[in-house]
XYZ file of C-alpha atoms in Angstrom:
716
model
C 0.423 -0.127 0.289
C 2.661 1.990 0.818
C 4.650 1.434 -2.173
C 1.575 2.320 -4.045
C 1.590 5.696 -3.344
C 4.684 6.707 -3.729
C 3.869 5.713 -6.932
C 0.660 8.120 -6.750
C 2.847 10.594 -5.279
C 6.035 10.758 -8.380
C 2.532 10.618 -11.358
C 1.366 13.602 -9.378
C 4.463 15.568 -9.414
C 5.679 14.805 -12.437
C 1.879 16.247 -14.359
C 2.692 19.153 -12.380
C 6.315 19.700 -13.493
C 4.641 19.402 -16.726
C 1.360 21.027 -16.345
C -0.888 18.681 -16.336
C -4.157 18.281 -14.462
C -4.595 15.419 -12.456
C -8.553 15.558 -11.278
C -10.301 14.417 -14.377
C -14.223 14.894 -15.079
C -14.425 11.357 -16.054
C -18.224 12.680 -17.850
C -16.533 15.010 -19.752
C -14.436 12.695 -21.087
C -14.945 12.210 -24.981
C -14.290 9.716 -27.565
C -12.596 10.742 -31.089
C -14.843 11.138 -33.737
C -15.535 7.375 -35.382
C -14.699 5.419 -32.467
C -17.053 3.623 -30.022
C -14.762 1.414 -28.200
C -16.663 -1.714 -29.859
C -19.820 -1.025 -28.529
C -22.419 0.352 -31.139
C -24.592 2.700 -29.405
C -27.544 3.615 -30.821
C -27.360 7.099 -29.776
C -24.382 7.717 -32.717
C -26.660 6.135 -35.094
C -29.862 7.806 -34.450
C -28.105 11.830 -33.546
C -25.071 11.376 -36.071
C -26.400 13.162 -39.085
C -27.310 15.927 -35.962
C -25.058 18.972 -34.673
C -27.889 19.912 -31.870
C -27.718 23.210 -30.385
C -25.944 21.637 -26.459
C -22.584 20.784 -28.216
C -20.837 23.336 -28.930
C -20.380 24.076 -26.112
C -22.526 27.785 -25.638
C -25.098 27.139 -24.769
C -25.082 28.102 -20.510
C -24.391 31.855 -22.408
C -27.092 34.093 -22.949
C -27.010 37.467 -24.166
C -29.471 40.081 -22.494
C -29.372 43.206 -25.183
C -31.765 46.904 -24.201
C -28.869 47.565 -21.392
C -29.278 51.339 -20.382
C -26.009 53.016 -21.849
C -23.774 54.016 -19.053
C -20.292 55.816 -19.024
C -17.986 54.595 -16.322
C -18.890 55.661 -13.009
C -21.761 53.949 -13.535
C -20.693 50.872 -14.538
C -20.363 49.581 -10.800
C -24.169 50.670 -10.545
C -26.181 48.616 -13.605
C -23.742 45.534 -12.930
C -25.160 45.250 -9.677
C -28.470 45.827 -10.260
C -28.207 42.660 -13.714
C -26.486 40.769 -10.723
C -29.368 41.510 -8.826
C -31.934 39.689 -11.640
C -29.860 37.032 -12.936
C -27.921 35.110 -9.918
C -32.289 34.815 -8.631
C -32.792 32.664 -10.857
C -28.957 30.476 -11.419
C -25.756 30.920 -10.302
C -23.180 32.701 -12.102
C -19.926 31.802 -13.403
C -16.826 33.535 -11.819
C -15.742 36.188 -14.554
C -19.756 35.214 -15.631
C -21.231 39.062 -16.291
C -18.940 40.504 -19.259
C -20.755 44.118 -20.535
C -18.751 45.646 -24.066
C -17.434 48.785 -23.860
C -16.883 51.384 -26.768
C -13.686 52.119 -26.126
C -14.070 55.867 -27.923
C -17.324 57.146 -25.261
C -16.255 54.505 -23.384
C -19.570 53.787 -22.662
C -21.542 50.645 -22.233
C -22.490 49.450 -25.847
C -26.108 48.644 -24.073
C -25.901 44.578 -23.721
C -24.165 42.277 -21.656
C -23.428 38.348 -21.818
C -24.134 35.973 -18.524
C -22.678 32.661 -18.537
C -24.632 30.210 -15.941
C -23.107 26.502 -14.532
C -25.638 25.062 -16.722
C -27.293 25.428 -20.060
C -30.883 24.675 -17.598
C -29.986 27.403 -16.141
C -29.739 29.386 -18.951
C -32.750 28.183 -20.415
C -34.547 29.356 -17.133
C -32.688 32.754 -17.401
C -33.974 33.604 -21.538
C -37.668 32.373 -20.445
C -38.229 34.128 -17.282
C -37.232 37.527 -18.312
C -37.026 38.132 -22.232
C -39.727 40.646 -21.914
C -38.862 41.878 -18.349
C -39.012 46.055 -18.125
C -36.256 47.472 -16.436
C -37.913 50.982 -16.883
C -40.409 52.458 -19.304
C -36.858 52.810 -22.143
C -35.494 49.162 -21.196
C -37.189 46.283 -22.252
C -35.038 43.685 -22.250
C -34.466 41.140 -25.147
C -32.585 37.646 -24.531
C -31.387 35.444 -26.280
C -28.615 32.599 -26.382
C -25.709 32.863 -27.491
C -26.185 29.341 -29.865
C -28.804 31.244 -31.306
C -26.088 34.287 -32.844
C -24.293 31.045 -34.200
C -27.586 29.770 -36.202
C -28.972 33.010 -37.529
C -25.220 34.003 -39.126
C -25.996 30.715 -41.384
C -28.924 32.008 -43.381
C -27.823 32.922 -46.519
C -28.557 37.059 -47.472
C -30.584 35.955 -50.757
C -32.712 33.631 -50.294
C -33.149 30.807 -52.087
C -36.366 27.758 -52.664
C -36.066 24.946 -51.064
C -35.074 21.777 -53.490
C -38.425 20.088 -53.691
C -38.019 16.155 -53.205
C -39.657 13.023 -55.956
C -42.554 11.459 -53.436
C -41.761 8.555 -52.662
C -44.619 6.195 -51.278
C -44.236 5.074 -47.449
C -44.035 1.428 -46.193
C -46.721 -0.145 -44.605
C -47.226 0.546 -41.330
C -49.609 -1.378 -41.005
C -48.687 -4.286 -42.797
C -48.082 -6.350 -39.564
C -52.742 -6.724 -38.848
C -52.675 -8.719 -41.977
C -50.450 -11.516 -41.197
C -52.062 -14.741 -42.702
C -51.894 -16.569 -39.708
C -53.828 -13.885 -37.666
C -50.865 -13.547 -34.708
C -50.560 -10.884 -32.340
C -46.599 -10.029 -32.423
C -44.665 -8.365 -28.810
C -41.552 -6.949 -27.711
C -39.224 -8.497 -24.577
C -36.156 -6.651 -23.261
C -33.642 -9.241 -21.998
C -30.603 -7.984 -20.868
C -28.631 -6.229 -23.441
C -31.203 -7.911 -26.277
C -34.560 -6.226 -27.651
C -36.533 -8.558 -29.800
C -40.157 -8.482 -31.642
C -41.792 -11.252 -31.859
C -44.776 -13.213 -33.220
C -46.683 -15.883 -30.951
C -47.272 -17.942 -32.913
C -49.329 -20.520 -30.316
C -50.966 -22.689 -33.589
C -47.132 -24.259 -32.955
C -46.367 -23.669 -29.162
C -43.571 -21.287 -29.887
C -42.550 -17.867 -31.208
C -41.588 -16.327 -34.294
C -38.904 -14.032 -34.338
C -39.481 -10.458 -36.576
C -36.278 -8.261 -35.266
C -34.074 -8.071 -32.515
C -31.341 -5.876 -32.052
C -28.189 -5.145 -28.978
C -28.710 -2.213 -26.935
C -31.161 -0.668 -29.288
C -32.652 1.467 -26.444
C -30.690 2.635 -23.369
C -33.720 1.839 -20.813
C -37.049 1.060 -22.794
C -39.660 0.385 -24.897
C -43.208 1.645 -25.446
C -45.510 0.887 -28.356
C -47.477 3.611 -29.477
C -51.326 2.895 -28.285
C -52.364 1.397 -31.604
C -48.811 -0.271 -32.624
C -47.827 1.407 -35.585
C -44.310 2.657 -33.622
C -42.511 0.932 -30.967
C -40.226 3.771 -29.204
C -36.877 4.014 -28.040
C -35.879 5.782 -25.160
C -31.827 7.541 -25.685
C -29.563 9.969 -23.827
C -30.314 12.787 -26.418
C -33.624 11.618 -27.054
C -36.089 9.024 -28.026
C -36.918 7.727 -31.724
C -39.723 5.680 -33.041
C -39.257 2.608 -35.320
C -41.936 0.916 -37.754
C -42.002 -0.777 -41.104
C -43.532 -3.379 -43.307
C -41.685 -6.194 -42.937
C -38.956 -4.859 -40.465
C -37.766 -2.142 -37.859
C -36.949 0.823 -39.339
C -36.379 4.207 -37.796
C -39.077 6.425 -38.518
C -38.295 9.843 -37.003
C -36.384 11.119 -33.712
C -36.873 13.683 -31.360
C -33.841 15.395 -29.536
C -34.252 15.435 -26.179
C -31.341 15.969 -24.116
C -31.216 12.911 -20.923
C -34.802 12.389 -21.690
C -36.272 10.192 -19.226
C -40.318 9.519 -19.713
C -42.121 9.516 -22.790
C -46.014 9.422 -23.469
C -47.932 8.965 -26.946
C -51.039 10.763 -27.524
C -54.410 8.135 -27.797
C -54.128 8.535 -31.341
C -50.173 8.801 -31.401
C -49.871 11.957 -33.043
C -48.418 13.132 -31.158
C -45.037 12.511 -28.022
C -44.389 13.630 -24.836
C -40.898 13.665 -22.998
C -40.239 14.540 -19.646
C -36.210 15.427 -18.195
C -35.609 16.643 -14.861
C -32.116 18.038 -14.279
C -30.063 18.798 -10.858
C -30.141 22.240 -10.309
C -26.361 23.555 -9.454
C -27.677 24.466 -6.214
C -28.545 22.210 -4.005
C -30.701 24.132 -2.232
C -33.236 24.836 -5.825
C -35.488 22.258 -6.764
C -35.179 19.997 -9.712
C -35.532 21.441 -13.634
C -37.786 20.099 -15.612
C -38.365 20.246 -19.603
C -41.145 18.893 -21.356
C -41.062 18.423 -24.633
C -44.512 17.923 -27.126
C -43.496 16.871 -30.566
C -46.093 15.637 -33.183
C -44.508 12.215 -34.338
C -44.084 12.358 -37.762
C -42.509 15.720 -38.693
C -40.133 15.722 -35.435
C -41.182 19.383 -34.735
C -41.617 20.865 -31.780
C -44.841 21.860 -30.611
C -44.587 23.459 -27.531
C -42.532 22.663 -24.705
C -42.761 22.984 -20.669
C -39.480 24.327 -18.238
C -39.807 25.144 -14.700
C -39.204 23.650 -11.106
C -40.131 20.466 -10.746
C -42.533 22.045 -7.889
C -44.514 23.598 -10.810
C -45.504 19.873 -12.113
C -45.024 18.420 -8.941
C -49.154 18.294 -8.235
C -51.519 15.082 -8.032
C -50.829 12.010 -10.411
C -49.897 8.784 -8.733
C -46.885 7.648 -10.291
C -43.642 10.129 -12.074
C -39.774 10.608 -11.347
C -38.335 12.237 -7.830
C -41.399 13.131 -6.887
C -43.064 13.759 -10.229
C -45.464 12.585 -11.445
C -46.776 11.381 -14.796
C -47.843 11.184 -17.046
C -47.879 15.120 -16.505
C -50.319 15.775 -19.087
C -52.924 13.760 -19.060
C -54.805 13.227 -23.230
C -59.122 14.064 -23.643
C -60.765 14.211 -26.447
C -60.878 10.300 -27.109
C -58.905 9.296 -30.258
C -58.404 12.744 -32.492
C -56.177 13.878 -29.394
C -58.016 17.189 -29.513
C -57.115 17.928 -26.146
C -54.248 17.757 -23.503
C -54.475 19.031 -19.480
C -52.256 19.310 -16.199
C -53.331 19.610 -12.747
C -52.157 22.802 -10.816
C -52.648 24.798 -7.711
C -56.467 25.462 -7.896
C -57.062 25.254 -11.203
C -56.458 23.009 -13.841
C -54.669 24.048 -16.799
C -56.230 22.777 -20.020
C -54.917 23.110 -24.187
C -56.179 22.668 -28.071
C -53.979 20.832 -30.076
C -54.818 23.286 -33.087
C -52.805 25.964 -31.124
C -50.997 24.368 -28.155
C -52.665 26.994 -25.808
C -55.201 27.197 -22.848
C -58.682 26.879 -24.226
C -60.155 30.004 -23.589
C -56.330 31.999 -23.228
C -57.407 30.652 -19.077
C -57.407 28.466 -16.643
C -60.310 26.504 -14.957
C -59.992 27.866 -11.799
C -61.053 25.066 -9.802
C -60.338 25.321 -5.551
C -58.374 23.108 -4.213
C -58.901 20.855 -6.680
C -56.289 17.954 -6.283
C -57.484 15.561 -9.159
C -58.671 14.898 -12.196
C -59.110 12.282 -15.264
C -60.748 12.289 -18.741
C -63.251 10.064 -20.070
C -61.657 7.625 -22.869
C -63.924 9.513 -25.054
C -65.334 12.162 -25.272
C -64.245 15.583 -24.186
C -65.329 15.180 -20.602
C -63.170 15.326 -17.463
C -64.587 13.848 -13.986
C -62.320 15.975 -10.658
C -62.098 15.883 -7.539
C -62.097 18.590 -3.776
C -61.482 17.118 -1.085
C -63.862 18.176 2.358
C -62.236 21.366 3.492
C -62.241 23.931 7.105
C -62.747 20.018 9.481
C -66.797 18.980 6.879
C -68.322 22.167 6.768
C -67.380 22.280 2.188
C -67.826 18.570 1.905
C -65.358 17.309 -0.822
C -67.184 17.279 -4.470
C -66.581 15.161 -7.743
C -67.640 17.389 -11.097
C -68.406 16.535 -14.168
C -67.001 18.986 -16.952
C -67.762 19.474 -20.873
C -64.616 21.117 -22.878
C -63.852 23.381 -24.529
C -67.336 25.350 -22.722
C -66.452 24.370 -19.142
C -69.964 23.529 -18.463
C -70.614 22.244 -15.486
C -72.823 18.518 -16.375
C -72.798 17.386 -12.737
C -71.816 17.415 -9.408
C -72.150 15.749 -6.490
C -71.277 16.470 -3.010
C -69.104 14.096 -0.686
C -69.015 14.103 2.839
C -66.533 12.610 5.534
C -64.446 11.857 3.092
C -60.899 10.662 3.373
C -59.975 10.055 -0.187
C -61.271 9.616 -3.450
C -60.184 7.115 -6.639
C -62.095 7.598 -10.151
C -62.089 4.774 -12.599
C -64.170 5.410 -16.002
C -65.111 2.001 -18.341
C -63.521 2.162 -21.780
C -66.549 3.698 -23.328
C -67.094 6.100 -20.843
C -70.265 5.174 -20.479
C -69.641 4.847 -16.758
C -67.911 6.068 -14.042
C -66.771 4.648 -11.103
C -65.424 6.878 -7.628
C -64.098 5.259 -4.751
C -64.882 6.681 -2.051
C -63.380 6.319 1.524
C -64.927 7.900 4.102
C -64.598 8.244 8.113
C -66.700 6.738 10.801
C -68.047 8.555 12.993
C -66.134 8.010 15.535
C -63.978 9.188 13.120
C -60.923 6.701 14.239
C -61.650 4.473 11.070
C -62.905 4.027 6.939
C -65.282 1.988 5.437
C -65.530 2.202 1.868
C -68.727 2.829 -0.601
C -68.746 3.604 -4.855
C -70.520 6.925 -6.058
C -71.695 4.879 -10.072
C -72.785 7.584 -12.401
C -74.181 6.800 -15.898
C -72.229 9.256 -18.527
C -74.387 8.301 -21.594
C -77.904 9.116 -19.380
C -80.317 11.252 -19.194
C -79.516 13.574 -16.661
C -76.345 12.011 -15.457
C -77.843 9.843 -12.631
C -76.204 8.864 -9.442
C -76.199 5.231 -7.758
C -74.765 4.700 -4.717
C -73.160 1.211 -3.593
C -72.192 -0.032 -0.624
C -70.417 -3.546 0.104
C -72.069 -6.313 1.749
C -69.617 -5.321 4.163
C -68.877 -1.438 4.244
C -65.694 -2.655 6.498
C -64.211 -4.157 3.765
C -60.541 -2.839 2.906
C -60.950 -2.271 -1.095
C -58.001 -4.352 -2.960
C -58.297 -3.478 -6.074
C -61.482 -2.803 -8.563
C -61.547 -2.856 -13.185
C -64.283 -2.385 -14.957
C -65.056 -4.840 -18.378
C -64.024 -3.974 -21.497
C -66.578 -2.600 -23.829
C -69.494 -4.064 -21.529
C -71.409 -2.819 -18.257
C -69.743 -5.234 -15.803
C -67.449 -4.012 -12.703
C -65.659 -6.832 -10.182
C -64.179 -5.713 -6.750
C -61.543 -7.742 -4.614
C -62.496 -6.934 -1.331
C -61.355 -7.850 2.352
C -58.717 -8.855 4.015
C -55.447 -10.724 3.212
C -54.495 -13.542 3.051
C -57.673 -14.498 1.408
C -60.249 -11.763 0.142
C -63.277 -12.053 -1.417
C -63.549 -11.481 -5.237
C -67.197 -9.984 -6.419
C -68.800 -8.624 -9.647
C -71.496 -6.344 -10.377
C -73.751 -5.211 -13.473
C -75.015 -1.744 -14.264
C -78.054 -3.552 -15.914
C -79.588 -6.108 -13.298
C -82.292 -8.397 -15.297
C -85.775 -6.940 -14.237
C -84.497 -3.391 -14.466
C -81.952 -1.734 -16.954
C -81.172 0.917 -14.605
C -80.445 -0.296 -11.269
C -76.498 -1.995 -10.492
C -76.647 -5.422 -9.866
C -74.508 -7.774 -7.836
C -74.285 -10.942 -10.031
C -71.762 -13.332 -7.545
C -68.728 -13.240 -4.422
C -65.552 -15.868 -4.742
C -65.259 -16.258 -1.160
C -61.694 -16.393 -0.126
C -60.239 -16.128 -2.503
C -55.619 -15.625 -3.149
C -55.700 -12.441 -5.462
C -55.051 -8.594 -5.553
C -55.321 -7.717 -9.280
C -57.869 -8.177 -11.669
C -57.200 -8.098 -15.169
C -60.632 -8.301 -18.207
C -59.931 -9.993 -21.705
C -60.181 -6.640 -24.139
C -63.257 -8.314 -25.045
C -64.660 -8.390 -21.812
C -66.389 -12.163 -20.340
C -63.327 -13.502 -19.009
C -61.038 -12.407 -16.672
C -57.452 -13.870 -14.663
C -57.963 -13.458 -10.947
C -54.481 -12.928 -10.473
C -51.846 -13.587 -6.937
C -49.182 -11.019 -7.325
C -46.241 -10.656 -5.502
C -46.378 -11.768 -1.839
C -49.368 -14.114 -3.858
C -46.693 -16.099 -5.382
C -48.573 -15.905 -8.995
C -51.136 -17.755 -8.554
C -54.025 -17.605 -11.245
C -57.609 -18.238 -11.387
C -59.219 -18.004 -15.630
C -62.504 -17.453 -14.436
C -65.481 -17.479 -17.294
C -67.918 -13.398 -16.103
C -70.597 -15.310 -18.353
C -71.021 -18.464 -17.402
C -69.924 -17.793 -13.259
C -68.207 -20.200 -13.298
C -63.884 -21.099 -13.120
C -61.994 -22.259 -15.844
C -59.284 -22.999 -15.017
C -56.610 -22.644 -12.099
C -52.523 -22.575 -13.054
C -49.372 -21.012 -11.404
C -46.861 -18.810 -12.203
C -43.975 -19.163 -9.029
C -42.770 -14.958 -8.882
C -45.225 -13.929 -11.980
C -44.760 -9.679 -11.690
C -46.875 -8.759 -14.371
C -49.956 -9.966 -16.584
C -51.252 -8.781 -20.376
C -53.900 -9.642 -22.399
C -52.909 -9.793 -25.704
C -54.997 -7.685 -28.035
C -57.409 -9.807 -29.221
C -58.558 -11.734 -25.508
C -56.948 -14.934 -27.122
C -54.383 -15.019 -25.040
C -51.801 -14.434 -21.787
C -48.332 -13.358 -20.779
C -47.509 -13.575 -17.073
C -43.807 -13.305 -17.309
C -40.943 -12.427 -14.220
C -39.213 -9.657 -14.608
C -35.899 -9.406 -12.990
C -36.544 -7.613 -9.818
C -36.468 -11.830 -8.774
C -33.473 -13.314 -9.691
C -34.016 -16.427 -10.152
C -37.150 -17.857 -12.618
C -37.365 -15.223 -15.261
C -39.099 -15.330 -18.315
C -42.383 -15.388 -19.415
C -45.726 -18.534 -20.153
C -48.058 -18.126 -22.877
C -51.806 -19.424 -21.971
C -54.916 -19.552 -23.502
C -57.961 -17.707 -22.054
C -59.087 -20.685 -20.548
C -55.982 -21.283 -19.425
C -54.402 -24.081 -20.566
C -50.295 -23.114 -20.704
C -49.004 -23.232 -24.411
C -45.150 -22.897 -24.008
C -43.202 -21.579 -21.862
C -39.328 -19.670 -22.237
C -36.847 -18.318 -20.207
C -34.386 -15.424 -20.763
C -32.250 -14.000 -18.513
C -32.209 -10.454 -17.584
C -36.097 -9.294 -18.340
C -37.154 -6.331 -18.196
C -39.883 -6.227 -20.401
C -42.577 -8.228 -21.818
C -45.702 -5.598 -23.741
C -47.946 -7.477 -26.509
C -48.203 -5.050 -29.639
C -51.855 -3.043 -29.650
C -54.101 -3.104 -32.554
C -56.142 -0.360 -33.583
C -60.028 0.334 -33.369
C -61.539 -2.393 -35.600
C -63.437 -0.980 -38.734
C -65.932 -2.693 -37.884
C -69.725 -1.175 -36.890
C -71.443 -2.492 -33.872
C -74.544 -4.063 -36.548
C -72.056 -5.430 -38.453
C -70.074 -7.236 -35.430
C -73.391 -8.731 -34.574
C -73.876 -10.084 -37.085
C -70.345 -11.743 -37.003
C -71.324 -13.067 -33.783
C -74.398 -14.219 -35.203
C -73.349 -16.020 -37.829
C -70.405 -17.314 -36.180
C -69.620 -21.207 -37.778
C -70.010 -19.894 -41.129
C -67.013 -17.495 -40.689
C -65.358 -20.425 -38.884
C -65.396 -23.041 -40.859
C -62.987 -21.834 -43.014
C -59.930 -21.146 -40.262
C -61.784 -24.509 -38.426
C -60.152 -26.023 -42.291
C -56.719 -23.896 -42.032
C -56.721 -25.349 -37.568
C -57.399 -28.713 -38.929
C -54.631 -28.393 -40.938
C -51.863 -26.851 -38.446
C -53.088 -30.272 -36.332
C -52.129 -32.674 -38.808
C -48.822 -30.787 -40.162
C -48.637 -30.511 -36.462
C -49.539 -34.520 -36.219
C -46.797 -34.705 -40.114
C -43.971 -33.212 -37.753
C -44.557 -35.790 -34.598
C -45.117 -38.471 -36.856
C -41.389 -37.145 -38.891
C -39.351 -37.878 -35.339
C -40.355 -40.500 -33.892
C -39.662 -42.222 -37.950
C -35.937 -39.632 -37.244
C -35.430 -41.607 -33.941
C -36.431 -44.859 -34.717
C -34.204 -44.554 -37.489
C -30.530 -43.036 -35.200
C -32.137 -46.490 -33.067
C -31.245 -49.094 -36.102
C -28.679 -47.313 -37.126
C -26.895 -47.088 -33.581
C -28.039 -50.789 -33.233
C -25.865 -51.994 -36.866
C -23.253 -50.008 -35.309
C -22.929 -52.340 -32.945
C -23.848 -55.384 -34.087
C -20.761 -54.519 -36.410
C -18.588 -54.151 -33.548
C -19.496 -57.064 -32.521
C -18.721 -59.375 -35.120
C -15.024 -57.255 -35.614
C -14.560 -58.679 -31.799
C -15.176 -62.138 -32.246
C -11.976 -63.747 -33.166
C -10.791 -61.686 -29.922
C -14.004 -62.447 -27.502
C -13.184 -66.390 -29.465
C -9.795 -66.200 -27.839
C -10.580 -65.190 -24.307
C -13.171 -68.206 -24.041
C -9.976 -70.535 -25.352
C -11.069 -71.195 -28.376
C -15.137 -71.459 -27.622
C -17.286 -69.845 -30.315
C -20.731 -69.321 -30.087
C -21.535 -65.587 -28.267
C -25.283 -67.335 -26.997
C -24.300 -67.205 -22.867
C -27.144 -71.042 -22.641
C -25.196 -72.834 -24.559
C -22.534 -73.010 -21.399
C -22.238 -74.246 -18.132
C -21.406 -72.104 -15.217
C -18.919 -74.359 -12.570
C -17.166 -73.261 -8.987
C -13.097 -73.531 -8.889
C -12.065 -73.369 -5.314
C -8.483 -72.770 -6.602
C -5.413 -71.781 -3.948
C -2.502 -69.644 -3.665
C -0.117 -69.023 -1.550
C 0.023 -65.150 -0.631
C 2.662 -65.439 1.764
C 5.887 -67.769 3.666
C 7.468 -66.278 6.476
C 9.579 -67.563 9.517
C 8.915 -68.094 12.716
C 11.630 -69.446 15.698
C 10.096 -70.304 19.036
C 12.199 -70.620 21.667
C 10.714 -73.956 23.942
C 12.169 -73.513 27.737
C 12.126 -76.992 29.913
């Protein structure tokens, strides 16, 4: 150890003599152009054409124009005013404020340069002070230093843009026309990302595309399955194609952490959070909204993390995600953000606030959009010790008209659940008992599409039961609730249409003592998986809600995730790398038959590729359901062909095994024949190999092993 210290001291002394700084920031080291140390990075591939602004080295410098022109004696006072304004936004570097002076008049030139520690602080300073009114005659004009270089490259004379010949794009929906009507999914394991066909008939997968280091954190399908998004240090990219996955567009956003598509796939939201130079300040958040097809930034939002941390249930470093929630269905007309005492609703035609102002709602803590209509459901908690009750309101956009309001008393918490068609809204309300020492739960059920939006109150048979999970049947009128105490809670099913009254909620059945803590409805309704994840070690029950009967029970030990394919035919259960063992996934039929299992070390993600909505009308779907036998003949014939093919493959496999066995027997006989003379010699000339022709005899053989002499003395 002492020798190592002495050697290090010698190195440091030599470096000091040569003027070399040994305090190296390894994160600042850049490899020479074209050098990758043998590791291919998607960042280089995705962004090698772009000369992004932050690469120029002056991204942390701003230019402040329209300052007062002052003589030298007022120079110090003006500098102090500017420093006071701009040091409130971020840390100005030492000697980081420079005001040029006219050498002839000895007066300032009316502008200055300010250098911050980080580009994020510089961007915030530009955003906060551009247009700042110092006095009546001086209004600041603030620009990034890098912008000047960009504008200087603009040619003096206008030239018409080059018109490129039209080239038809690829059919990005070609995968939907698969002859076998299969679905795709993407998996991430280790450094590999793969897209695969689910070939359930053959009980196996079929590869589509595989790439190493395709993403640096995660991948995400767009809501209708057109694009696969990847995340990189310098931004995000989307991929797709007719037969493979080509890069279609990239979106520059340094240090992006999260992404979110709009429901209609028109826009992509990216999010990053940056640490401030002053530890006492909040993180700096940057959110960009891109046009997916063109890559253009339609709107950006920048500010402290505190500005984006109101409401929400998940995210990074305490921030909610998604920050912006989309409304208006697949048309992507509106998006909204929760703020303090307001909901800011934007429209995507101009990306500005509706009516140029936010929706003012005192003490609002949560909101959610209808999945199909421009209706916001918002929740305001109880205030003033109960003097002002909690309330749930439905507000129509863009007119901001309140459609319905329901006051709720003695509320401790509230969660809202929309049915996928926007027909119903369930509000789970946790209420205090009279003593305020405990709570119980009930549901307020809104019938959105009916006249005057009637509301029903539903309480469980045992209203003190804890609600573990709630889920609507997709496109249907039923819902399921897991309630009670672990380890064996109950599962109840309800319908918004009772047998005798279509306008009344009715309980269908209660399943007692189930090892379940999560509900997963089939996308087509009717079937549901009752899953016991985490502490329940992967218990699975496949249940038919139409017949109210269990189809199968199974177990995928340590399962962490359950996901139906978009058609409702198959279910995937997976064990991700949160567990060290049994990583991989299982594919099941809708009725609980295990079709195949694949193990993958360091397994991170399994995502089915979503399908776009069907173009069939409800009437056409009903007609197909009525005449299903007629349509199914074709597919039954195909299934029979597949079954015969599988049988033929099994027969071929058995034939090959038989041939292999016969070949081994033939080789054995040949070797026996070659060794016959040797065996005959060992049997003293006896020729036969048949054991029954010989008589076994026992022969005793005496053999002297050792001889020793010993002298014995005799005494008289």
